[in-house]
Short mmCIF file of C-alpha atoms in Angstrom, two decimals:
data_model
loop_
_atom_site.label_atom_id
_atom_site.label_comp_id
_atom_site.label_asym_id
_atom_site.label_seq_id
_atom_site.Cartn_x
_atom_site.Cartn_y
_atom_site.Cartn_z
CA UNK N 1 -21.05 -15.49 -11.44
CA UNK N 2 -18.83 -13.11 -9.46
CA UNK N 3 -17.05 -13.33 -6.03
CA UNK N 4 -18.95 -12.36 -3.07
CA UNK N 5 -16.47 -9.98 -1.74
CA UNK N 6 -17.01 -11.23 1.59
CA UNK N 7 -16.77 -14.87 1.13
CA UNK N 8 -12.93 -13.88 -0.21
CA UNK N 9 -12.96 -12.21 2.98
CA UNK N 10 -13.67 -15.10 5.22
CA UNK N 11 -11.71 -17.64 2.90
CA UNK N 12 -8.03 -15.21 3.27
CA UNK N 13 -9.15 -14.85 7.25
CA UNK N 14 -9.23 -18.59 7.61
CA UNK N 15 -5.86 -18.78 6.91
CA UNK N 16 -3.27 -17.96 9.46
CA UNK N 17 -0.66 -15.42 7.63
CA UNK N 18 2.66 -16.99 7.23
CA UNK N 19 5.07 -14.15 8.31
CA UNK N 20 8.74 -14.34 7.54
CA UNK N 21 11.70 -12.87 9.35
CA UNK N 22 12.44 -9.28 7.42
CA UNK N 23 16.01 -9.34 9.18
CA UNK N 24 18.37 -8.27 5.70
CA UNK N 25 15.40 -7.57 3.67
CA UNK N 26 13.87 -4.93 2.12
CA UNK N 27 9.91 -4.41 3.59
CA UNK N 28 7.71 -3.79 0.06
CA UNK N 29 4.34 -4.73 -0.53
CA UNK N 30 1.83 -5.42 -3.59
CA UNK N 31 -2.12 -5.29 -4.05
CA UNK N 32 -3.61 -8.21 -5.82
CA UNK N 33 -6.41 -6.04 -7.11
CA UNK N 34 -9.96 -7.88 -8.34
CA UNK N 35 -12.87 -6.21 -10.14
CA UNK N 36 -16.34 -7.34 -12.10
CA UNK N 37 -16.46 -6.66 -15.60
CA UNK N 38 -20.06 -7.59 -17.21
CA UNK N 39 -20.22 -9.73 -14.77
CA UNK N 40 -17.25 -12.03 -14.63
CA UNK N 41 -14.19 -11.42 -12.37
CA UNK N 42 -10.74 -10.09 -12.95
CA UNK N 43 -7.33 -10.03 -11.75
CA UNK N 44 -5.81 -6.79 -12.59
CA UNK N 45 -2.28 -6.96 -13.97
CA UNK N 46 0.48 -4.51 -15.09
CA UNK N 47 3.48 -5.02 -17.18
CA UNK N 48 6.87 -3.36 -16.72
CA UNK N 49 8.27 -0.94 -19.30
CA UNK N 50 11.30 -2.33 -21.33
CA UNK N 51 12.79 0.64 -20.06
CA UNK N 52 13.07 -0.03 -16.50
CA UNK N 53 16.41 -0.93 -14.57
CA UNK N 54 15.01 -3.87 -12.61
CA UNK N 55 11.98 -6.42 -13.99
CA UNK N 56 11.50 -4.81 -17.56
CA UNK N 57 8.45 -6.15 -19.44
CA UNK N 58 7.79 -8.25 -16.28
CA UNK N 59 4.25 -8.76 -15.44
CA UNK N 60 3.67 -7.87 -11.94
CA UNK N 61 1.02 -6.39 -9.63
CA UNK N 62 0.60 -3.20 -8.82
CA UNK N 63 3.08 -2.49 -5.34
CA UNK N 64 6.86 -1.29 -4.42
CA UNK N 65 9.06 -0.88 -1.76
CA UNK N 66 7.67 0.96 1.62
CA UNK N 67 8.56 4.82 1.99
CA UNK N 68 9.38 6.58 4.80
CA UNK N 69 5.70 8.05 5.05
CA UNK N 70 3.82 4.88 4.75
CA UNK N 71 2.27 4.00 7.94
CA UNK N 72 2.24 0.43 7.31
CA UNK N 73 2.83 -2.14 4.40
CA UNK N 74 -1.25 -1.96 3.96
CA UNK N 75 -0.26 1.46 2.99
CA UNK N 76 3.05 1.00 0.70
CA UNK N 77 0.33 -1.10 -1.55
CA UNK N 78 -2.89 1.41 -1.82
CA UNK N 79 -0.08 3.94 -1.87
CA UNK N 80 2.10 2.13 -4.94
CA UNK N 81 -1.57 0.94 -6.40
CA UNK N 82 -2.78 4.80 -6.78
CA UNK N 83 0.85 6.07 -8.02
CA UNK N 84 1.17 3.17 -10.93
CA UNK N 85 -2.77 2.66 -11.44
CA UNK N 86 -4.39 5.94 -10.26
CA UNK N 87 -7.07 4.01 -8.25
CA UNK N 88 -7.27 5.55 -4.81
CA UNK N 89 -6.93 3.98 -1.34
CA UNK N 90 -10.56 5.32 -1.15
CA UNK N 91 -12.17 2.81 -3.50
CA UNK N 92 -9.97 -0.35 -2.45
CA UNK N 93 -11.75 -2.45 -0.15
CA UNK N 94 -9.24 -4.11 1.58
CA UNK N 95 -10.51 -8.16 1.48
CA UNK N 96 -6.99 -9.14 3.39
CA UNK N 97 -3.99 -10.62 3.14
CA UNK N 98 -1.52 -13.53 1.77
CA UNK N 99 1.56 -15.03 3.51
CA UNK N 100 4.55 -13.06 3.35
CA UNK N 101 6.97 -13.97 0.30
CA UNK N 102 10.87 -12.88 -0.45
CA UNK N 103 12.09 -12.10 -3.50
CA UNK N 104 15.64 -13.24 -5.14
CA UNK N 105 15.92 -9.27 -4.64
CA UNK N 106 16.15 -8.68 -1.34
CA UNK N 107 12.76 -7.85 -0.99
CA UNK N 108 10.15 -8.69 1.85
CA UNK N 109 6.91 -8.45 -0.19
CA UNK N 110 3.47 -8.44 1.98
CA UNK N 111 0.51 -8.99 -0.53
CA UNK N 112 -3.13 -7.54 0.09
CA UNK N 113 -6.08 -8.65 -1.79
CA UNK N 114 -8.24 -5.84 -2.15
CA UNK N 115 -11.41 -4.87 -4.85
CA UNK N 116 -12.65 -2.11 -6.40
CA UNK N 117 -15.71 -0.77 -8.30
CA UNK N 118 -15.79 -0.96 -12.46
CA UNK N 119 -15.58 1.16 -14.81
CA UNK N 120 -12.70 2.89 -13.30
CA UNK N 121 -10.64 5.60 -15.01
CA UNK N 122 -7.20 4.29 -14.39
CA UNK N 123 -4.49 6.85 -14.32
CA UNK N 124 -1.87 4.63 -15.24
CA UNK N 125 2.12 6.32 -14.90
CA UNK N 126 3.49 5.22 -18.15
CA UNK N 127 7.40 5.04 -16.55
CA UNK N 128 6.28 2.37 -14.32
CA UNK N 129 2.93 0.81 -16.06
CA UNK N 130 3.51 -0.24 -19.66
CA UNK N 131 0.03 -2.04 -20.12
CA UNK N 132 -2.54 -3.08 -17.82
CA UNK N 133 -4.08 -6.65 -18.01
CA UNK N 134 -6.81 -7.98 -17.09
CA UNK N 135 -7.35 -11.65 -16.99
CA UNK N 136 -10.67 -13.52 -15.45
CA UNK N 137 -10.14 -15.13 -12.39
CA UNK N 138 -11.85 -18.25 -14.33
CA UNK N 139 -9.11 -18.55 -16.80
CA UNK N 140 -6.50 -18.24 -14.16
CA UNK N 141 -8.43 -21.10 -12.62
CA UNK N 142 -7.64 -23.28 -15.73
CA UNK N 143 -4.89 -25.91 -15.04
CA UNK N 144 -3.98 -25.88 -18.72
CA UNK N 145 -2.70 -22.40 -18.40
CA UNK N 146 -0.22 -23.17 -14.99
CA UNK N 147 2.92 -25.46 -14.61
CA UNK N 148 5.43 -25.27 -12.27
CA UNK N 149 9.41 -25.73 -13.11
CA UNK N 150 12.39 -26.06 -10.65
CA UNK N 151 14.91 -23.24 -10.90
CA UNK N 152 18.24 -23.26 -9.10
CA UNK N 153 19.54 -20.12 -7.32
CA UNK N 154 22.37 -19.17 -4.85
CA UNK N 155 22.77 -23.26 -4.48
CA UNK N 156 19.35 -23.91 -3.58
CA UNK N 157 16.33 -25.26 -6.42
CA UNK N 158 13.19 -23.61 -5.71
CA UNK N 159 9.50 -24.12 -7.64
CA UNK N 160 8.78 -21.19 -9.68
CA UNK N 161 5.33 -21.09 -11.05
CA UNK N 162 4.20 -20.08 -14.49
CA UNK N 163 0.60 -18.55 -15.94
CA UNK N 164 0.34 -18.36 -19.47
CA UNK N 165 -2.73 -16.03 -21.03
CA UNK N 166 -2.12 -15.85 -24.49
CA UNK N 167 1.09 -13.99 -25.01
CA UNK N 168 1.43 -13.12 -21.75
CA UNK N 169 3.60 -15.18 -19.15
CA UNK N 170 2.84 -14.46 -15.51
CA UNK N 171 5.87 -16.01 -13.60
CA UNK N 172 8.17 -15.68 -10.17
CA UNK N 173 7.24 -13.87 -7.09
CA UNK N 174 3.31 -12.50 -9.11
CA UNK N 175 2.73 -16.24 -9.97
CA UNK N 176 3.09 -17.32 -6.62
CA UNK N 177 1.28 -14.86 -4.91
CA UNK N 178 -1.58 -15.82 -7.36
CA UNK N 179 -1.58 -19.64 -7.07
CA UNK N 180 -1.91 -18.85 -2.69
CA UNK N 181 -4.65 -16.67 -3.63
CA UNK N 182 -6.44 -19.19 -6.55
CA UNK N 183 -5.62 -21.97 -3.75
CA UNK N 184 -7.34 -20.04 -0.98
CA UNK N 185 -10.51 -18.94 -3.08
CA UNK N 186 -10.90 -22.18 -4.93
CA UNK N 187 -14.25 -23.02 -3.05
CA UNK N 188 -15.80 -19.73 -4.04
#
């Protein structure tokens, strides 16, 4: 069974966006991107190169930091989305958008749900992309594969949330913006 693009629609819209103050932060945003593959749903994925400064082998959705040229955060995420993944703004459709999240970074992150078609021929940037992932949005679903643990940071202990799919561990700032999306859709 796969998501009727505009239930997701109507189940992100019934939630009011919780926005957070971006005084001393960074504005970035990321694209939770879904597809259909023979028929099932998927979350798209990428994981950071070992060789990056910040986050190596992290796994993490596609997004970055907004430019100069971006019109909006909507647009740092198609326009981070098509520079790490190759898929164009074109072929997003834009289902809406979580609550705003900070990072232990300094970052203001602003995360968009948005699908596009399959097959796609992904022009992934290797210096920023070292694999893509795709996981079905059923096994995400599984409470065997989440569990949450308390971390402490600059004096304060905050729940950090954990996905593990196979070898892979999603965890931090991607895990969280996944369980308010999981929680959101759950119904579908």
């Amino acid at each position: 069974m796969t998501l009727d693009r505009a239930a997701v629609r109507q189940a992100l819209a019934g939630h009011p966006v919780a926005r957070l103050s971006t005084e001393n932060l960074a504005p970035a945003a990321v694209l939770l991107p879904l597809f259909t593959r023979d028929g099932e749903d998927q979350v798209l994925f990428t994981r950071r190169p070992e060789t990056m400064p910040h986050h190596r082998g992290e796994i993490s959705f596609p997004g970055g930091r907004r430019q100069p040229g971006d019109a909006d955060l909507l647009a740092t995420a198609l326009r981070e989305t098509q520079e790490e993944m190759g898929i164009a703004a074109r072929d997003v459709e834009v289902l809406g958008r979580l609550d705003d999240f900070f990072s232990v970074h300094g970052y203001h992150v602003t995360p968009y749900v948005g699908g596009f078609p399959y097959p796609y021929a992904f022009r992934v940037d290797p210096r920023e992309i070292a694999e893509v992932i795709a996981v079905p949005l059923a096994r995400l679903r599984d409470p065997a594969v989440f569990r949450t643990e308390d971390w402490s940071h600059r004096g304060r202990t905050w729940p950090v949330h954990f996905y593990r799919i196979d070898h892979h561990e999603i965890w931090g700032l991607t895990a969280a913006i996944l369980s308010q999306f999981l929680e959101r859709t759950a119904h579908l």
